[in-house]
Coordinates of C-alpha atoms and ligand atoms in Angstrom, one line a residue:
M1 CA 41.3 11.0 14.2
H2 CA 39.8 11.6 10.7
K3 CA 41.4 13.9 8.2
R4 CA 39.7 17.3 8.0
I5 CA 39.4 20.0 5.4
E6 CA 41.9 22.7 6.6
K7 CA 41.7 25.3 3.9
I8 CA 39.2 26.5 1.4
E9 CA 40.2 28.9 -1.4
V10 CA 37.6 30.4 -3.8
F11 CA 38.4 32.1 -7.1
V12 CA 36.6 33.6 -10.0
F13 CA 37.7 32.3 -13.3
E14 CA 37.4 35.0 -16.1
R15 CA 38.5 34.9 -19.7
P16 CA 37.6 37.2 -22.6
R17 CA 35.9 35.5 -25.6
D18 CA 36.6 36.2 -29.3
A19 CA 32.9 35.8 -30.1
T20 CA 29.8 35.8 -28.0
Y21 CA 28.5 32.4 -26.9
L22 CA 25.8 31.2 -29.4
G23 CA 27.0 33.8 -31.9
D24 CA 26.1 37.4 -32.5
L25 CA 22.4 37.9 -33.0
G26 CA 22.6 41.6 -33.8
E27 CA 19.1 43.0 -33.2
G28 CA 18.3 39.8 -31.1
Q29 CA 20.3 40.9 -28.1
F30 CA 20.9 43.9 -25.9
A31 CA 23.7 44.8 -23.4
L32 CA 23.0 44.6 -19.7
G33 CA 25.9 46.5 -18.1
D34 CA 29.5 45.8 -19.1
S35 CA 29.4 42.1 -18.3
H36 CA 26.3 40.6 -19.8
I37 CA 23.9 40.5 -22.8
V38 CA 20.3 39.4 -22.9
R39 CA 19.0 37.4 -25.8
R40 CA 15.5 38.4 -26.7
F41 CA 14.4 35.0 -28.1
N42 CA 14.3 33.4 -24.6
G43 CA 14.9 36.5 -22.4
T44 CA 18.0 34.8 -20.9
V45 CA 21.1 36.6 -19.7
Y46 CA 24.6 35.4 -21.0
P47 CA 28.1 36.7 -20.0
R48 CA 30.2 38.5 -22.5
F49 CA 33.2 36.4 -21.4
D50 CA 33.8 33.0 -20.0
R51 CA 33.3 33.0 -16.2
S52 CA 32.9 30.5 -13.5
L53 CA 33.6 29.9 -9.7
V54 CA 36.5 27.7 -8.9
L55 CA 37.6 26.4 -5.5
R56 CA 40.4 24.4 -4.1
L57 CA 40.2 22.3 -0.9
T58 CA 43.2 21.3 1.1
D59 CA 43.1 18.6 3.8
T60 CA 45.2 18.1 7.0
D61 CA 47.5 15.8 5.0
G62 CA 48.1 18.5 2.4
A63 CA 46.1 16.7 -0.3
T64 CA 44.0 19.0 -2.6
G65 CA 40.8 18.8 -4.7
W66 CA 39.5 21.2 -7.2
G67 CA 35.9 22.1 -7.8
E68 CA 33.9 24.4 -10.1
T69 CA 30.4 25.8 -10.5
Y70 CA 28.5 28.5 -12.4
G71 CA 29.8 32.0 -12.1
L72 CA 27.9 33.6 -15.0
V73 CA 26.0 35.9 -12.7
A74 CA 26.9 37.0 -9.1
P75 CA 29.8 34.5 -8.4
K76 CA 30.2 36.2 -5.0
A77 CA 26.9 34.7 -3.9
A78 CA 28.5 31.2 -3.8
A79 CA 31.6 32.6 -2.0
A80 CA 29.3 34.3 0.7
L81 CA 27.5 31.0 1.3
I82 CA 30.9 29.2 1.8
E83 CA 32.2 31.9 4.1
D84 CA 29.1 32.2 6.2
L85 CA 27.9 28.6 6.5
L86 CA 29.1 25.8 4.3
G87 CA 32.8 26.3 4.7
P88 CA 32.9 26.2 8.5
Y89 CA 30.6 23.1 8.6
L90 CA 32.5 21.3 5.9
M91 CA 35.8 21.8 8.0
M92 CA 34.0 19.8 10.8
L93 CA 33.1 16.8 8.6
D94 CA 34.9 13.7 7.4
P95 CA 36.0 14.5 3.8
A96 CA 36.3 10.8 3.0
R97 CA 32.5 10.6 2.5
P98 CA 31.6 13.1 -0.2
D99 CA 28.0 12.0 -0.8
A100 CA 27.2 12.0 2.9
T101 CA 28.8 15.5 3.1
W102 CA 26.6 16.7 0.3
D103 CA 23.6 15.5 2.3
A104 CA 24.8 17.1 5.5
L105 CA 25.4 20.5 4.0
Y106 CA 22.0 20.4 2.1
E107 CA 20.2 19.5 5.2
L108 CA 21.2 22.7 7.0
Q109 CA 18.6 24.7 5.2
R110 CA 16.2 22.2 3.5
V111 CA 13.3 23.1 5.8
R112 CA 13.6 26.7 4.7
G113 CA 13.1 25.6 1.1
Y114 CA 16.6 26.2 0.0
W115 CA 16.5 23.3 -2.5
G116 CA 18.4 24.5 -5.4
G117 CA 19.7 27.7 -7.1
Y118 CA 22.8 29.3 -5.9
L119 CA 22.9 27.1 -2.8
A120 CA 23.0 23.9 -4.8
D121 CA 25.5 25.3 -7.3
T122 CA 27.8 26.1 -4.3
L123 CA 27.3 22.5 -3.0
A124 CA 28.2 21.2 -6.5
A125 CA 31.6 23.1 -6.5
L126 CA 32.4 21.7 -3.0
D127 CA 31.2 18.2 -3.9
I128 CA 33.4 18.0 -7.1
A129 CA 36.3 19.1 -5.1
L130 CA 35.6 16.5 -2.4
W131 CA 35.3 13.7 -4.9
D132 CA 38.5 14.9 -6.5
L133 CA 40.4 15.0 -3.2
Y134 CA 38.9 11.6 -2.1
S135 CA 39.9 9.8 -5.3
R136 CA 43.3 11.5 -5.6
S137 CA 44.1 10.6 -2.0
R138 CA 43.4 6.9 -2.9
G139 CA 45.6 7.2 -6.0
E140 CA 42.6 6.4 -8.3
S141 CA 40.6 8.1 -11.0
L142 CA 37.2 9.6 -10.3
Q143 CA 35.7 7.0 -12.6
A144 CA 37.4 4.2 -10.7
A145 CA 36.1 5.6 -7.4
L146 CA 32.6 5.4 -9.1
G147 CA 33.1 1.8 -10.1
K148 CA 34.6 2.0 -13.6
P149 CA 38.4 1.9 -13.5
G150 CA 40.5 2.7 -16.5
A151 CA 40.7 5.2 -19.4
G152 CA 37.8 5.4 -21.8
H153 CA 36.0 7.3 -24.6
L154 CA 32.7 9.0 -24.6
P155 CA 31.0 10.0 -27.9
A156 CA 30.8 13.8 -28.3
Y157 CA 28.1 15.8 -30.0
V158 CA 28.9 19.1 -31.5
S159 CA 26.9 21.8 -29.7
G160 CA 25.9 24.8 -31.9
L161 CA 26.7 25.9 -35.4
P162 CA 27.4 29.6 -35.0
G163 CA 27.3 30.6 -38.6
A164 CA 25.5 33.7 -40.0
S165 CA 23.6 31.8 -42.7
K166 CA 22.1 28.4 -43.4
A167 CA 24.9 27.7 -45.9
E168 CA 27.5 28.7 -43.4
R169 CA 26.0 26.5 -40.7
L170 CA 25.8 23.5 -43.0
E171 CA 29.4 24.1 -44.0
L172 CA 30.4 24.1 -40.3
A173 CA 28.5 20.9 -39.7
Q174 CA 30.1 19.3 -42.7
N175 CA 33.6 20.3 -41.5
W176 CA 32.8 18.6 -38.1
Q177 CA 31.4 15.6 -39.9
A178 CA 34.6 15.3 -41.9
R179 CA 36.6 15.3 -38.6
G180 CA 34.6 12.3 -37.4
F181 CA 31.7 14.0 -35.5
D182 CA 28.4 12.3 -36.5
K183 CA 26.3 14.1 -33.9
V184 CA 25.3 17.7 -33.8
K185 CA 22.8 19.9 -31.9
I186 CA 21.5 23.3 -33.0
P187 CA 19.7 25.9 -30.9
V188 CA 16.3 26.9 -32.2
S189 CA 17.7 30.4 -32.7
H190 CA 20.2 29.2 -35.3
S191 CA 17.7 29.4 -38.3
D192 CA 16.8 32.0 -40.8
D193 CA 13.8 34.0 -39.7
G194 CA 12.8 31.2 -37.3
D195 CA 12.5 28.6 -40.0
I196 CA 13.7 25.6 -38.0
T197 CA 12.1 23.2 -40.5
G198 CA 14.1 24.7 -43.4
E199 CA 17.2 24.4 -41.2
F200 CA 16.6 20.7 -40.6
Y201 CA 15.9 20.2 -44.3
S202 CA 19.3 21.9 -45.1
L203 CA 21.2 19.8 -42.5
R204 CA 19.6 16.5 -43.2
N205 CA 20.2 16.8 -47.0
G206 CA 23.7 18.1 -46.6
L207 CA 24.8 15.6 -43.8
G208 CA 23.0 12.5 -44.8
D209 CA 20.8 10.0 -43.0
G210 CA 23.6 8.7 -40.8
Q211 CA 24.0 12.0 -38.9
K212 CA 22.4 12.6 -35.6
I213 CA 20.8 16.1 -35.5
A214 CA 19.2 17.4 -32.3
V215 CA 17.6 20.7 -31.5
D216 CA 17.6 22.8 -28.4
V217 CA 14.3 24.7 -28.2
H218 CA 15.6 26.8 -25.2
W219 CA 12.3 26.7 -23.3
T220 CA 10.5 29.0 -25.9
C221 CA 7.3 27.1 -26.6
T222 CA 4.0 26.2 -25.1
A223 CA 3.2 22.5 -25.1
D224 CA 1.0 22.8 -28.1
D225 CA 3.6 24.8 -30.1
A226 CA 6.3 22.4 -29.1
I227 CA 4.3 19.4 -30.3
A228 CA 3.6 21.1 -33.6
M229 CA 7.3 21.9 -34.0
A230 CA 8.3 18.4 -33.3
N231 CA 5.8 17.1 -35.8
S232 CA 7.1 19.5 -38.4
L233 CA 10.6 18.2 -37.9
A234 CA 9.6 14.4 -37.8
P235 CA 10.3 13.9 -41.5
F236 CA 13.9 14.8 -40.9
N237 CA 14.3 12.3 -38.1
P238 CA 15.6 14.5 -35.3
W239 CA 17.8 12.8 -32.6
F240 CA 16.3 14.6 -29.7
F241 CA 14.1 17.6 -28.8
E242 CA 15.6 19.5 -25.9
A243 CA 14.0 21.9 -23.3
P244 CA 10.9 22.9 -25.4
V245 CA 8.8 24.4 -22.6
A246 CA 9.3 26.4 -19.4
S247 CA 11.6 24.6 -16.9
E248 CA 9.0 24.7 -14.1
D249 CA 6.0 23.5 -16.2
I250 CA 6.1 19.8 -15.3
A251 CA 2.6 19.3 -16.8
A252 CA 3.7 20.7 -20.2
Q253 CA 6.9 18.6 -20.1
H254 CA 4.8 15.4 -19.6
A255 CA 2.3 16.5 -22.3
V256 CA 5.2 17.0 -24.8
G257 CA 7.0 13.8 -23.9
K258 CA 3.8 11.8 -24.4
A259 CA 2.9 13.4 -27.7
I260 CA 6.1 13.6 -29.8
A261 CA 7.7 10.8 -31.8
C262 CA 11.3 11.7 -31.1
A263 CA 13.2 11.6 -27.8
L264 CA 12.4 14.5 -25.3
A265 CA 15.6 15.6 -23.5
L266 CA 15.5 17.5 -20.2
G267 CA 17.6 18.3 -17.2
E268 CA 20.3 20.9 -17.8
E269 CA 18.8 23.2 -15.2
W270 CA 18.2 20.5 -12.5
R271 CA 20.2 20.5 -9.3
T272 CA 19.1 17.3 -7.5
E273 CA 17.2 14.1 -7.9
W274 CA 14.3 15.9 -6.4
D275 CA 14.1 17.9 -9.7
Y276 CA 14.1 14.7 -11.7
R277 CA 11.5 12.7 -9.7
P278 CA 8.2 14.5 -10.7
R279 CA 9.5 14.5 -14.3
A280 CA 10.1 10.7 -14.4
G281 CA 8.5 9.3 -17.5
A282 CA 8.4 12.7 -19.4
A283 CA 11.9 12.7 -20.8
S284 CA 13.6 9.7 -22.5
I285 CA 17.1 11.5 -22.2
V286 CA 18.3 13.1 -19.0
Q287 CA 21.0 15.9 -19.3
P288 CA 22.4 16.6 -15.8
E289 CA 24.9 19.6 -15.7
M290 CA 27.8 18.8 -13.4
G291 CA 28.2 22.5 -12.5
H292 CA 24.7 22.4 -10.9
T293 CA 24.6 18.9 -9.6
G294 CA 28.1 18.0 -8.5
V295 CA 29.1 14.4 -8.8
T296 CA 26.7 13.2 -6.0
Q297 CA 23.5 14.5 -7.5
F298 CA 24.6 13.8 -11.1
L299 CA 24.9 10.1 -10.2
R300 CA 21.6 10.1 -8.3
I301 CA 19.8 11.6 -11.3
A302 CA 21.6 9.2 -13.7
E303 CA 20.8 6.2 -11.5
R304 CA 17.1 7.1 -11.2
G305 CA 16.9 7.8 -15.0
R306 CA 18.6 4.5 -15.7
K307 CA 16.0 2.6 -13.7
D308 CA 13.3 4.4 -15.7
G309 CA 14.9 3.5 -19.0
T310 CA 16.2 6.9 -19.9
Q311 CA 19.5 7.6 -21.6
L312 CA 22.2 9.8 -20.0
I313 CA 23.6 12.6 -22.2
P314 CA 25.2 15.2 -19.9
H315 CA 25.0 18.9 -20.5
A316 CA 28.2 21.2 -20.8
T317 CA 28.1 24.8 -19.7
I318 CA 30.5 27.8 -19.9
G319 CA 33.5 27.4 -17.6
L320 CA 37.2 26.6 -17.1
G321 CA 36.6 22.9 -17.6
I322 CA 37.0 21.4 -14.2
F323 CA 33.3 20.5 -13.9
A324 CA 33.4 19.4 -17.6
N325 CA 36.1 16.9 -16.8
A326 CA 34.3 15.7 -13.7
S327 CA 31.2 15.2 -15.9
L328 CA 33.1 13.2 -18.5
R329 CA 34.4 10.8 -15.8
A330 CA 31.1 10.5 -14.0
G331 CA 29.4 10.1 -17.4
L332 CA 31.8 7.4 -18.3
A333 CA 31.2 5.5 -15.0
A334 CA 27.4 5.9 -15.4
Q335 CA 27.5 4.7 -19.0
A336 CA 26.4 7.9 -20.7
E337 CA 25.3 7.6 -24.3
A338 CA 27.2 10.7 -25.3
H339 CA 28.4 14.1 -23.9
E340 CA 27.8 17.6 -25.1
F341 CA 30.9 19.2 -26.7
Q342 CA 31.0 22.9 -26.4
H343 CA 33.5 23.4 -29.2
T344 CA 33.7 27.2 -28.8
I345 CA 34.6 26.9 -25.1
Y346 CA 36.0 23.5 -24.1
P347 CA 39.3 23.3 -26.1
A348 CA 40.2 27.0 -25.7
N349 CA 39.9 26.7 -21.8
A350 CA 41.3 23.2 -21.6
V351 CA 44.7 24.6 -22.4
L352 CA 44.6 26.3 -19.0
L353 CA 44.3 22.9 -17.3
D354 CA 46.9 20.2 -16.9
G355 CA 45.3 16.8 -17.6
A356 CA 42.1 17.7 -19.4
A357 CA 40.5 15.1 -21.6
T358 CA 40.9 15.7 -25.3
C359 CA 38.1 15.7 -27.9
D360 CA 38.7 14.6 -31.5
A361 CA 37.4 12.1 -34.0
G362 CA 33.9 12.3 -32.5
A363 CA 34.8 11.4 -28.9
F364 CA 36.2 12.6 -25.7
H365 CA 39.3 10.6 -24.7
I366 CA 39.3 10.3 -20.9
P367 CA 42.6 9.4 -19.2
D368 CA 43.1 7.1 -16.2
S369 CA 44.8 9.9 -14.1
A370 CA 43.9 10.5 -10.5
G371 CA 40.8 12.4 -9.4
H372 CA 38.9 14.2 -12.2
G373 CA 42.4 14.7 -13.7
T374 CA 42.5 18.4 -14.0
I375 CA 44.5 21.1 -12.2
P376 CA 44.8 24.7 -13.4
N377 CA 48.3 25.3 -14.8
E378 CA 50.3 28.4 -14.6
D379 CA 48.2 30.1 -17.4
G380 CA 45.1 28.9 -15.7
M381 CA 46.1 30.3 -12.3
A382 CA 46.7 33.7 -14.0
H383 CA 43.0 33.7 -15.0
L384 CA 41.9 32.9 -11.4
R385 CA 41.1 35.9 -9.1
P386 CA 41.1 35.1 -5.4
L387 CA 37.8 35.8 -3.8
L388 CA 38.0 34.1 -0.4
T389 CA 40.3 32.0 1.8
L390 CA 39.1 30.1 4.9
Ligands
MG1 MG1 20.2 23.4 -23.6

């Protein structure tokens, strides 16, 4: 008799923020209800606080695994999918085969065209928890279960410089550099009056030639505009050029990738390897987000990308940090080049977890503890609101 998943608990993680993610843009944003703001530069909604969906699985031996996915908008959508469909089926399956379980749960509705979105996010949370439970039950780390035993380090890049002026942003970057971080990424919105070339000029001169400086264009350009922007930045040797055009515009992604001199980075919005496949050859860096992909699809994207000669530099979103730690360990196993470091989110919420990787001197330091290594501590549990128990 195989073990079975006996209990599924779903929670919302919520925590107020001192400052809005990506900084306060003043006129550049407007409130949408009490919980969200919309940024005009890319039309995207962001929460006013940190929020994600967290879940715990318990098997018939009493072993547990923790998972997490996006909860920025409508976290109850994932809970409803678990209650109505995914939870009852998961309880019938063998939890010792997390990747086969992902395939079985996905297959339930693939012919109806449910290939991503909230469904895949929900699968990601379950998948992370299953991999955690699987590796913990074997007494080994997630990275060991994925073929790379032992503790390790992953270079970190500082994501965002939320200063109000060019001088403040340079000072922030220099402070990070002095602490050993030689990689930074700025969003295209962090410039004075849209002068991204002037921003790069300031950063390159202030940080020196050895600093890696990337830009996240946040899907704001046409292909022609993106190529022109990349050409204007070429004298400052950008590290990579991220998400320049609309997520769905595969032709534009290929056109930009072919035309620009620096690396094109894509992938934070992908859920599965099926999102990667038609874009193979466009990007030279793939950026899977564990909160969307889970461990199973993260690895499938990374493996396909590796065969195509791309680098792996995982994305990091807003959350408690369970998916971030799963991403660090899967990234370590898949030989990631570096990992995004959300310095305004990750350390603040890592204190709510026992066992989280630390980030200092330019790298994440990943322990050899069992599973993905993280469990909400007492303070963490106080920020988790129960949504559903099956
Ligand atoms: Mg991005």
